[in-house]
Coordinates of C-alpha atoms in Angstrom, one line a residue:
M1 CA -55.5 84.4 -13.4
P2 CA -55.4 87.2 -16.0
T3 CA -57.7 90.1 -15.1
V4 CA -59.8 89.7 -18.3
T5 CA -60.5 86.1 -17.6
L6 CA -61.5 86.9 -14.0
I7 CA -63.9 89.6 -15.2
L8 CA -65.5 87.2 -17.7
L9 CA -65.8 84.5 -15.1
L10 CA -67.4 86.9 -12.6
L11 CA -70.0 88.0 -15.2
L12 CA -70.8 84.4 -16.0
M13 CA -71.3 83.6 -12.3
V14 CA -73.5 86.6 -11.7
A15 CA -75.7 85.5 -14.6
L16 CA -75.7 81.9 -13.3
S17 CA -76.7 83.1 -9.8
G18 CA -79.8 84.8 -11.3
V19 CA -80.9 81.5 -12.9
I20 CA -80.2 79.4 -9.8
V21 CA -82.1 81.7 -7.4
R22 CA -85.3 81.0 -9.5
F23 CA -85.2 77.3 -8.5
I24 CA -83.8 77.4 -5.0
P25 CA -85.5 79.5 -2.3
V26 CA -82.3 81.1 -1.1
P27 CA -81.5 84.8 -1.1
L28 CA -79.5 85.9 -4.1
P29 CA -76.4 87.1 -2.1
I30 CA -76.1 83.8 -0.4
V31 CA -76.2 82.0 -3.7
Q32 CA -73.5 84.3 -5.1
I33 CA -71.3 83.8 -2.1
L34 CA -71.7 80.0 -2.4
L35 CA -70.7 80.2 -6.1
G36 CA -67.6 82.0 -5.2
V37 CA -66.8 79.4 -2.5
V38 CA -67.2 76.6 -5.1
L39 CA -64.8 78.3 -7.4
A40 CA -62.2 78.7 -4.7
I41 CA -62.4 75.5 -2.8
P42 CA -60.5 73.0 -5.1
A43 CA -56.8 72.5 -4.5
R44 CA -56.1 74.6 -7.6
G45 CA -59.2 76.7 -7.1
L46 CA -59.5 80.3 -8.3
Q47 CA -57.3 82.6 -6.2
V48 CA -57.8 86.3 -6.4
E49 CA -55.5 88.9 -4.9
L50 CA -57.3 92.2 -4.7
N51 CA -55.7 95.6 -4.9
P52 CA -57.6 97.6 -2.2
E53 CA -57.5 100.9 -4.0
I54 CA -58.6 99.5 -7.3
F55 CA -61.3 97.5 -5.6
M56 CA -62.7 100.6 -3.9
L57 CA -62.5 102.7 -7.1
V58 CA -64.2 100.1 -9.3
F59 CA -67.1 99.1 -7.1
I60 CA -67.9 102.0 -4.7
P61 CA -68.6 105.0 -7.0
P62 CA -71.3 103.4 -9.3
L63 CA -73.1 101.7 -6.4
L64 CA -73.3 104.9 -4.3
F65 CA -74.2 107.0 -7.4
L66 CA -77.1 104.7 -8.1
D67 CA -78.1 104.9 -4.4
G68 CA -78.3 108.7 -4.7
H69 CA -80.1 108.6 -8.1
L70 CA -82.7 106.0 -7.1
A71 CA -83.4 107.3 -3.6
P72 CA -87.2 107.9 -3.0
K73 CA -87.2 111.7 -2.6
R74 CA -90.7 112.1 -1.3
E75 CA -90.5 109.4 1.3
F76 CA -87.0 110.6 2.1
R77 CA -88.5 114.0 3.1
E78 CA -91.5 112.4 4.9
F79 CA -89.3 110.2 7.1
L80 CA -86.3 112.5 7.3
G81 CA -86.1 112.3 11.1
P82 CA -85.9 108.5 11.5
I83 CA -83.6 108.3 8.5
L84 CA -81.1 110.9 9.8
S85 CA -81.2 109.3 13.3
L86 CA -80.2 105.9 11.7
A87 CA -77.9 107.2 9.1
F88 CA -75.8 109.5 11.3
G89 CA -76.7 108.9 14.9
L90 CA -76.7 105.1 14.7
S91 CA -73.6 105.0 12.5
L92 CA -71.7 107.1 15.0
F93 CA -73.2 105.2 18.0
T94 CA -72.3 101.8 16.4
T95 CA -68.7 103.0 15.6
I96 CA -68.1 104.0 19.2
V97 CA -69.9 101.3 21.1
F98 CA -68.9 98.4 18.9
G99 CA -65.4 99.7 18.5
Y100 CA -64.8 99.7 22.3
A101 CA -66.6 96.4 22.7
L102 CA -64.4 94.8 20.0
N103 CA -61.2 96.2 21.5
W104 CA -62.3 94.9 25.0
L105 CA -63.3 91.4 23.7
I106 CA -60.3 91.0 21.4
P107 CA -57.5 93.2 22.8
V108 CA -55.2 92.3 19.9
V109 CA -57.3 94.6 17.7
P110 CA -56.0 98.2 18.3
L111 CA -58.7 100.8 19.1
P112 CA -58.3 102.7 15.8
V113 CA -58.6 99.4 13.8
A114 CA -61.6 98.4 16.0
F115 CA -63.2 101.8 15.2
A116 CA -62.4 101.3 11.4
L117 CA -64.1 97.9 11.5
A118 CA -67.1 99.2 13.4
A119 CA -67.4 102.1 11.0
V120 CA -67.4 99.8 7.9
L121 CA -69.9 97.5 9.6
S122 CA -72.4 100.3 10.2
P123 CA -73.7 100.6 6.6
T124 CA -76.6 98.4 5.7
D125 CA -77.4 96.7 2.4
P126 CA -81.0 97.2 1.2
V127 CA -80.2 95.1 -1.9
A128 CA -79.5 92.1 0.3
V129 CA -82.7 92.7 2.3
G130 CA -84.7 93.1 -0.9
S131 CA -83.5 89.7 -2.1
I132 CA -84.7 88.1 1.2
I133 CA -88.3 89.5 1.2
D134 CA -90.6 90.8 -1.4
K135 CA -91.0 94.5 -1.1
D136 CA -94.8 94.3 -1.6
G137 CA -94.9 92.2 1.5
F138 CA -92.8 94.6 3.5
P139 CA -94.3 97.6 5.3
G140 CA -93.8 100.7 3.2
R141 CA -92.8 102.9 6.1
V142 CA -90.1 100.5 7.3
R143 CA -88.9 99.9 3.7
H144 CA -88.6 103.6 2.9
V145 CA -86.7 104.4 6.2
L146 CA -84.3 101.6 5.5
E147 CA -83.7 102.8 1.9
G148 CA -83.1 106.3 3.1
E149 CA -80.8 105.1 5.8
S150 CA -78.7 103.0 3.4
L151 CA -78.2 106.0 1.2
L152 CA -76.6 108.1 3.9
N153 CA -75.0 105.6 6.2
D154 CA -72.9 104.3 3.3
A155 CA -71.3 107.7 3.1
T156 CA -71.2 108.2 6.9
G157 CA -69.7 104.8 7.7
L158 CA -67.0 105.0 5.0
V159 CA -66.0 108.6 5.8
I160 CA -65.6 107.6 9.5
F161 CA -63.7 104.5 8.3
R162 CA -61.3 106.7 6.3
F163 CA -60.4 108.7 9.4
A164 CA -60.0 105.6 11.6
V165 CA -57.7 104.0 9.1
A166 CA -55.7 107.3 8.9
A167 CA -55.4 107.2 12.8
A168 CA -54.2 103.6 12.6
L169 CA -51.6 104.5 10.0
T170 CA -50.2 107.5 11.7
G171 CA -50.8 106.5 15.3
Q172 CA -52.2 110.0 16.0
F173 CA -55.7 111.3 16.7
S174 CA -56.9 114.8 17.5
F175 CA -60.6 115.3 17.9
T176 CA -60.3 119.0 17.0
D177 CA -58.3 118.4 13.9
T178 CA -60.4 115.4 12.9
A179 CA -63.7 117.4 13.3
A180 CA -62.3 120.2 11.2
S181 CA -61.0 117.8 8.6
F182 CA -64.3 115.9 8.6
V183 CA -66.2 119.1 7.7
A184 CA -63.8 119.9 5.0
V185 CA -63.8 116.4 3.6
V186 CA -67.6 116.3 3.6
A187 CA -68.1 119.8 2.1
G188 CA -65.4 119.1 -0.5
G189 CA -67.0 115.8 -1.5
V190 CA -70.4 117.3 -2.0
F191 CA -68.9 120.2 -4.0
C192 CA -66.9 117.8 -6.2
G193 CA -70.0 115.7 -6.9
V194 CA -72.2 118.6 -7.9
A195 CA -69.4 120.3 -9.9
T196 CA -68.7 117.1 -11.8
F197 CA -72.4 116.8 -12.6
W198 CA -72.6 120.4 -13.8
A199 CA -69.6 119.8 -16.1
T200 CA -71.1 116.6 -17.4
A201 CA -74.4 118.4 -18.1
F202 CA -72.6 121.2 -19.9
L203 CA -70.7 118.7 -22.1
L204 CA -73.9 116.8 -22.8
G205 CA -75.5 120.1 -23.8
L206 CA -72.8 120.7 -26.3
I207 CA -73.1 117.2 -27.7
T208 CA -76.9 117.6 -28.0
K209 CA -76.5 120.9 -29.9
A210 CA -74.1 119.1 -32.3
G211 CA -77.1 117.1 -33.5
D212 CA -77.6 113.5 -34.5
V213 CA -75.1 112.1 -32.0
R214 CA -75.5 108.4 -31.0
P215 CA -77.3 108.0 -27.7
Q216 CA -74.5 105.6 -26.6
V217 CA -72.2 108.6 -26.4
Q218 CA -74.4 110.2 -23.8
V219 CA -74.8 107.0 -21.9
V220 CA -71.0 106.4 -21.8
L221 CA -70.5 109.9 -20.3
L222 CA -73.1 109.2 -17.6
L223 CA -71.4 105.9 -16.9
L224 CA -68.1 107.8 -16.3
L225 CA -69.8 110.5 -14.1
P226 CA -69.5 108.7 -10.7
F227 CA -65.9 107.7 -11.4
A228 CA -65.0 111.2 -12.4
A229 CA -66.7 112.7 -9.3
Y230 CA -64.9 110.1 -7.0
L231 CA -61.5 110.7 -8.6
L232 CA -61.7 114.5 -8.5
A233 CA -62.7 114.4 -4.8
E234 CA -59.9 112.0 -3.9
F235 CA -57.4 114.1 -5.8
L236 CA -58.5 117.1 -3.7
D237 CA -58.3 115.0 -0.5
A238 CA -62.1 115.2 -0.1
S239 CA -64.6 112.4 0.2
G240 CA -65.0 110.5 -3.0
I241 CA -67.8 108.6 -1.4
L242 CA -69.9 111.7 -0.8
A243 CA -68.9 113.0 -4.3
A244 CA -70.5 109.9 -5.9
V245 CA -73.6 110.2 -3.8
S246 CA -74.1 113.9 -4.4
A247 CA -73.5 113.3 -8.2
G248 CA -76.3 110.8 -8.1
L249 CA -78.6 113.1 -6.2
S250 CA -77.8 115.9 -8.7
F251 CA -78.6 113.6 -11.6
S252 CA -81.9 112.7 -10.0
A253 CA -82.8 116.3 -9.5
A254 CA -81.9 117.4 -13.0
G255 CA -85.4 116.8 -14.4
F256 CA -87.0 119.0 -11.7
L257 CA -84.4 121.7 -12.3
A258 CA -85.4 121.7 -16.0
L259 CA -89.0 121.9 -15.0
Q260 CA -88.2 125.1 -13.1
R261 CA -86.3 126.4 -16.1
M262 CA -83.1 126.4 -14.2
P263 CA -79.9 126.6 -16.1
I264 CA -78.7 123.3 -14.6
S265 CA -80.3 120.4 -16.4
L266 CA -79.4 117.2 -18.2
P267 CA -80.2 117.4 -21.9
L268 CA -80.6 113.7 -22.8
T269 CA -82.4 112.3 -25.8
A270 CA -85.1 109.8 -25.3
P271 CA -83.0 106.8 -26.5
A272 CA -80.2 107.8 -24.2
R273 CA -82.6 108.0 -21.2
M274 CA -84.0 104.6 -22.0
Q275 CA -80.6 103.0 -22.5
N276 CA -79.2 104.6 -19.3
A277 CA -82.1 103.3 -17.3
A278 CA -81.4 99.8 -18.5
L279 CA -77.7 100.2 -17.9
N280 CA -78.4 101.3 -14.3
E281 CA -80.3 98.1 -13.5
L282 CA -77.5 96.1 -15.2
V283 CA -74.7 97.9 -13.2
S284 CA -76.5 97.4 -9.9
F285 CA -77.1 93.7 -10.5
V286 CA -73.6 92.9 -11.9
F287 CA -71.6 95.0 -9.4
N288 CA -73.5 93.8 -6.3
G289 CA -73.4 90.3 -7.5
A290 CA -69.7 90.5 -8.3
I291 CA -68.9 91.8 -4.8
F292 CA -70.7 88.8 -3.2
I293 CA -69.0 86.4 -5.5
V294 CA -65.6 88.0 -4.6
L295 CA -66.5 87.5 -1.0
G296 CA -67.1 83.8 -1.7
L297 CA -63.8 83.6 -3.5
Q298 CA -62.0 85.0 -0.4
L299 CA -63.8 82.8 2.1
P300 CA -61.8 79.6 1.8
E301 CA -58.5 81.6 2.2
I302 CA -60.0 83.6 5.0
V303 CA -61.0 80.3 6.8
R304 CA -57.6 78.7 6.1
R305 CA -56.0 81.8 7.6
T306 CA -58.3 82.0 10.6
P307 CA -56.6 84.4 13.0
P308 CA -55.3 82.5 16.1
E309 CA -56.3 85.6 18.2
L310 CA -59.9 84.4 17.9
S311 CA -59.1 81.0 19.4
I312 CA -58.3 81.6 23.1
Y313 CA -58.5 77.9 23.9
G314 CA -57.3 76.7 20.5
S315 CA -60.6 75.1 19.4
S316 CA -61.9 75.5 15.9
P317 CA -65.5 76.6 16.7
E318 CA -64.2 79.6 18.7
P319 CA -63.8 82.0 15.7
I320 CA -67.2 81.1 14.4
L321 CA -68.7 81.6 17.8
A322 CA -66.9 85.0 18.1
V323 CA -68.4 86.1 14.8
I324 CA -71.9 85.1 15.9
I325 CA -71.5 86.9 19.2
L326 CA -70.2 90.1 17.5
T327 CA -73.1 89.9 15.0
L328 CA -75.6 89.7 17.9
I329 CA -73.9 92.6 19.6
L330 CA -74.4 94.7 16.4
L331 CA -78.0 93.7 16.2
L332 CA -78.5 94.5 19.9
I333 CA -76.9 97.9 19.4
R334 CA -79.2 98.6 16.4
Y335 CA -82.3 97.5 18.3
L336 CA -81.5 99.6 21.4
W337 CA -81.0 102.7 19.3
I338 CA -84.2 102.1 17.3
D339 CA -86.2 101.5 20.5
S340 CA -84.7 104.6 22.3
I341 CA -85.2 107.0 19.4
S342 CA -88.8 105.7 18.9
S343 CA -89.6 106.2 22.6
L344 CA -87.9 109.7 22.6
R345 CA -89.9 110.7 19.5
G346 CA -93.1 109.5 21.2
L347 CA -92.3 111.5 24.3
V348 CA -91.7 114.7 22.2
H349 CA -95.0 114.2 20.3
R350 CA -96.9 113.7 23.6
R351 CA -95.4 116.9 25.0
R352 CA -96.5 118.8 21.9
G353 CA -99.9 117.1 21.9
T354 CA -99.4 115.9 18.3
K355 CA -100.3 112.5 16.9
Y356 CA -97.5 109.9 16.6
E357 CA -97.6 106.5 15.1
H358 CA -95.6 104.3 17.4
L359 CA -93.4 101.5 15.9
T360 CA -94.6 98.2 17.2
L361 CA -92.3 95.7 18.9
V362 CA -92.4 93.5 15.7
G363 CA -91.6 96.6 13.7
K364 CA -88.6 97.4 15.8
I365 CA -87.3 93.9 15.6
I366 CA -87.7 93.9 11.8
M367 CA -85.8 97.1 11.5
A368 CA -83.0 95.7 13.7
L369 CA -82.8 92.5 11.8
A370 CA -83.0 94.3 8.4
G371 CA -79.6 95.9 9.1
V372 CA -77.9 93.3 6.9
R373 CA -74.3 94.1 6.0
G374 CA -73.3 93.6 2.4
A375 CA -71.4 95.0 -0.6
I376 CA -70.3 98.3 0.9
T377 CA -69.0 96.6 4.0
L378 CA -67.0 94.1 2.0
A379 CA -65.6 96.8 -0.4
G380 CA -64.6 98.9 2.5
I381 CA -62.9 96.3 4.6
L382 CA -60.9 94.8 1.7
S383 CA -59.6 98.3 1.1
L384 CA -57.6 98.2 4.3
P385 CA -53.9 98.9 3.6
L386 CA -51.6 96.0 3.5
S387 CA -48.9 97.7 5.5
L388 CA -48.0 100.7 7.6
P389 CA -45.9 103.6 6.4
D390 CA -42.8 101.9 7.9
G391 CA -43.4 98.7 5.9
S392 CA -44.7 96.6 8.8
P393 CA -48.0 94.7 8.3
F394 CA -51.2 96.6 9.0
P395 CA -52.3 95.6 12.6
A396 CA -55.0 92.9 12.9
R397 CA -55.9 93.2 9.2
D398 CA -56.7 89.5 8.9
V399 CA -58.8 89.6 12.1
A400 CA -60.8 92.6 10.7
I401 CA -61.5 91.0 7.3
Y402 CA -62.4 87.6 9.0
I403 CA -64.9 89.4 11.3
A404 CA -66.4 91.6 8.6
A405 CA -66.9 88.6 6.2
G406 CA -68.4 86.5 9.0
V407 CA -70.8 89.3 10.1
I408 CA -72.0 89.8 6.4
I409 CA -72.8 86.1 6.1
C410 CA -74.2 85.7 9.6
S411 CA -76.5 88.8 9.3
L412 CA -77.7 87.4 5.9
V413 CA -78.5 84.0 7.4
I414 CA -80.3 85.5 10.4
A415 CA -82.3 87.9 8.3
S416 CA -83.2 85.1 5.8
L417 CA -84.6 82.9 8.6
T418 CA -86.5 85.6 10.5
L419 CA -87.6 88.4 8.3
P420 CA -90.1 86.5 6.1
V421 CA -91.8 85.2 9.2
L422 CA -91.9 88.5 11.1
A423 CA -93.0 90.5 8.0
R424 CA -96.2 88.5 7.9
K425 CA -97.0 89.7 11.4
M426 CA -96.6 93.4 10.4
P427 CA -99.7 95.2 9.1
L428 CA -99.3 96.5 5.6
E429 CA -100.5 99.9 4.3
S430 CA -103.3 99.9 1.9
G431 CA -102.4 98.0 -1.3
D432 CA -104.3 100.6 -3.4
V433 CA -101.8 103.4 -2.7
A434 CA -99.3 102.5 -5.3
A435 CA -102.0 101.6 -7.8
N436 CA -103.9 104.9 -7.3
E437 CA -100.6 106.9 -7.7
E438 CA -99.9 105.0 -10.9
R439 CA -103.4 105.7 -12.2
L440 CA -103.1 109.4 -11.3
A441 CA -99.7 109.6 -13.1
R442 CA -101.1 108.0 -16.3
V443 CA -104.3 110.0 -16.5
T444 CA -102.5 113.3 -15.7
A445 CA -99.8 112.7 -18.3
A446 CA -102.4 111.8 -21.0
E447 CA -104.6 114.8 -20.2
A448 CA -101.5 117.1 -20.5
A449 CA -100.7 115.5 -23.9
I450 CA -104.3 116.1 -25.0
R451 CA -104.2 119.8 -24.0
T452 CA -100.9 120.3 -25.9
I453 CA -102.3 118.6 -29.0
E454 CA -105.4 120.8 -28.9
E455 CA -103.2 123.9 -28.7
L456 CA -101.2 122.7 -31.7
A457 CA -104.4 121.9 -33.6
G458 CA -105.6 125.4 -33.2
K459 CA -102.3 126.9 -34.3
P460 CA -103.1 129.8 -36.6
T461 CA -102.1 129.3 -40.3
D462 CA -103.1 130.7 -43.6
D463 CA -103.0 127.3 -45.3
A464 CA -106.5 125.8 -45.2
S465 CA -105.3 122.4 -46.1
E466 CA -102.8 122.4 -43.2
V467 CA -105.6 123.5 -40.8
E468 CA -107.7 120.5 -41.9
A469 CA -104.7 118.2 -41.6
R470 CA -104.0 119.4 -38.1
R471 CA -107.5 118.8 -37.0
A472 CA -107.6 115.3 -38.5
V473 CA -104.2 114.4 -36.9
A474 CA -105.2 115.9 -33.6
S475 CA -108.5 114.0 -33.6
Q476 CA -106.6 110.8 -34.3
L477 CA -104.0 111.3 -31.4
I478 CA -106.6 112.6 -28.9
S479 CA -108.7 109.5 -29.6
L480 CA -105.6 107.3 -28.7
Y481 CA -105.0 109.3 -25.5
R482 CA -108.6 109.2 -24.4
Q483 CA -108.6 105.4 -24.9
R484 CA -105.5 105.3 -22.7
I485 CA -107.3 107.2 -20.0
I486 CA -110.2 104.9 -20.2
A487 CA -108.1 101.7 -20.1
V488 CA -105.4 103.2 -17.9
Q489 CA -102.8 101.7 -20.1
G490 CA -100.4 102.9 -22.8
D491 CA -100.7 102.7 -26.6
T492 CA -97.6 102.4 -28.8
P493 CA -98.0 104.6 -31.9
S494 CA -97.8 102.8 -35.2
A495 CA -94.4 102.8 -36.9
S496 CA -96.2 103.9 -40.2
E497 CA -97.2 107.3 -38.8
T498 CA -94.9 109.5 -40.8
S499 CA -97.0 112.7 -41.3
P500 CA -94.9 115.8 -40.4
I501 CA -97.9 117.3 -38.5
L502 CA -98.3 114.0 -36.6
S503 CA -94.7 114.0 -35.8
E504 CA -94.8 117.5 -34.4
M505 CA -97.8 116.8 -32.3
R506 CA -96.6 113.4 -31.1
E507 CA -93.2 115.0 -30.0
A508 CA -95.0 117.8 -28.2
A509 CA -97.5 115.5 -26.5
L510 CA -94.8 113.2 -25.2
A511 CA -92.8 116.2 -23.9
A512 CA -96.0 117.4 -22.1
E513 CA -96.3 114.0 -20.5
R514 CA -92.8 114.2 -19.2
I515 CA -93.4 117.7 -17.7
A516 CA -96.7 116.6 -16.1
L517 CA -95.0 113.6 -14.5
L518 CA -92.2 115.7 -13.1
Q519 CA -94.7 118.2 -11.8
L520 CA -96.7 115.5 -10.0
T521 CA -93.5 114.2 -8.4
R522 CA -92.4 117.7 -7.4
D523 CA -95.8 118.3 -5.8
E524 CA -95.4 115.0 -4.0
K525 CA -98.6 113.6 -5.5
I526 CA -96.7 110.5 -6.7
N527 CA -93.4 109.2 -5.6
D528 CA -90.1 108.6 -7.5
T529 CA -90.8 104.9 -8.1
T530 CA -94.2 105.6 -9.8
M531 CA -92.7 108.5 -11.8
R532 CA -89.8 106.3 -13.1
Q533 CA -92.2 103.5 -14.0
V534 CA -94.5 105.7 -16.1
M535 CA -91.7 107.8 -17.4
A536 CA -90.0 104.7 -18.8
E537 CA -93.0 104.1 -21.0
V538 CA -93.1 107.7 -22.2
T539 CA -89.3 107.5 -22.9
M540 CA -89.7 104.3 -24.9
Q541 CA -92.4 106.0 -27.0
Q542 CA -90.2 109.0 -27.5
A543 CA -87.3 106.7 -28.5
L544 CA -89.5 104.9 -31.0
H545 CA -90.8 108.2 -32.4
Q546 CA -87.4 109.6 -32.8
D547 CA -86.1 106.4 -34.4
N548 CA -88.9 106.5 -36.9
G549 CA -88.1 110.1 -37.7
R550 CA -84.4 109.2 -38.3
R551 CA -85.3 106.3 -40.6
K552 CA -87.7 108.6 -42.6
R553 CA -84.9 111.1 -43.2

């Protein structure tokens, strides 16, 4: 099938899955996998041959970039210990324990390939978990730890996967050389991500100075940013994965750097920010959905080519049973790690005499079962080389792909059946926390706007008529902002407000709102999610205001 037709069909299926999931109580990833299976099952069904390098390049950078950009920074710092233990400790522990277990249970899988498979199975997929259970019904502490874990373990797992594949290709492994290379690859990836962001910010600054440039130009450059960071890192033999993540983190931090008057910032117009936010949601939905549909497209062929190595006695249920057993081993490894780290942290806090909120048994089980594998695992395993340098087939490639696909589906099904039930047994934090933060954000932003309008209204001038006009306009705008504070909701300015003085005050007030929101987030009085929610409204008002200004000119 021509590539263009395939892309259009994938987009159609992603959209269709979003409709179907509204009528069928099944997690979105499972619906998307089933749609892919339906397309591929007929005798002349859709057959897709994937180029591993292209697949990795197309899907991985934007998804990891968005992970870095949307990571909840305040909660990330608050739960840094548990997050790091899961993202690095558990990823490495899973790679070693599961790798040896897989090699022992299925000897045909060489140890380097077993480690590669274990590494690519270590990243978790919060998008898949989010489609299974409503985040408002999920304990905030558990949710934030899982989100932070998924940000870092994607990079950790895929970097380890890269070294394991290299060992499988060369047949050589040196711990000393690998450790040194690992540090260089990680440092190089982070450098490339930050450097690419700096270059993009500089280019956007030049574009902004040019004046009256379409916001779509800025959005396209931001869309290319993760790909540029990934390609630069890969060209320099660094980690393109970490480059994409660090570029996303840099992008997220740009507003706070501007608040501190740092030279590194991202000069985006309000329409560009608004369009970019919408594009981010679209890219996340489409790319995650496309990966699961691609998994469904591959399933019939994977099943038809079920590796005989998984059928010791020649019976058809054996491969399925093997996948279930391996999935349970992964869940057991995850639970044992969570339980051990929780007990260790409790012991440390008792020795120090400090308070420690223990994770309940139900909480530990939920965190273990929430380790659903998804898009990153599939993208990684399908990127396995087809052959060795000497031209011979890559060892146990079909076995690794079969197990990875099976574990993704099995973990999704297990989580779908158990998480909604267990989550109801877990006490939730106060439901007023998010509402109070949002109220604080709105009131603080409005008060900052009022102060700025009052300063502009008192601006000294020799023109008496301008003084009177400033006072009248300030009174009008301040009245709107005070109404907003009282109602704790936004007011969209009328499109007919074309006074130059009103335009000046409106622009300054909206800028003050943005600074106030960034300040609240930096001071950790509100989190990133609340900031983005309220900031989106401010950005929309800025976009409307700027659009009105352009039409008037």
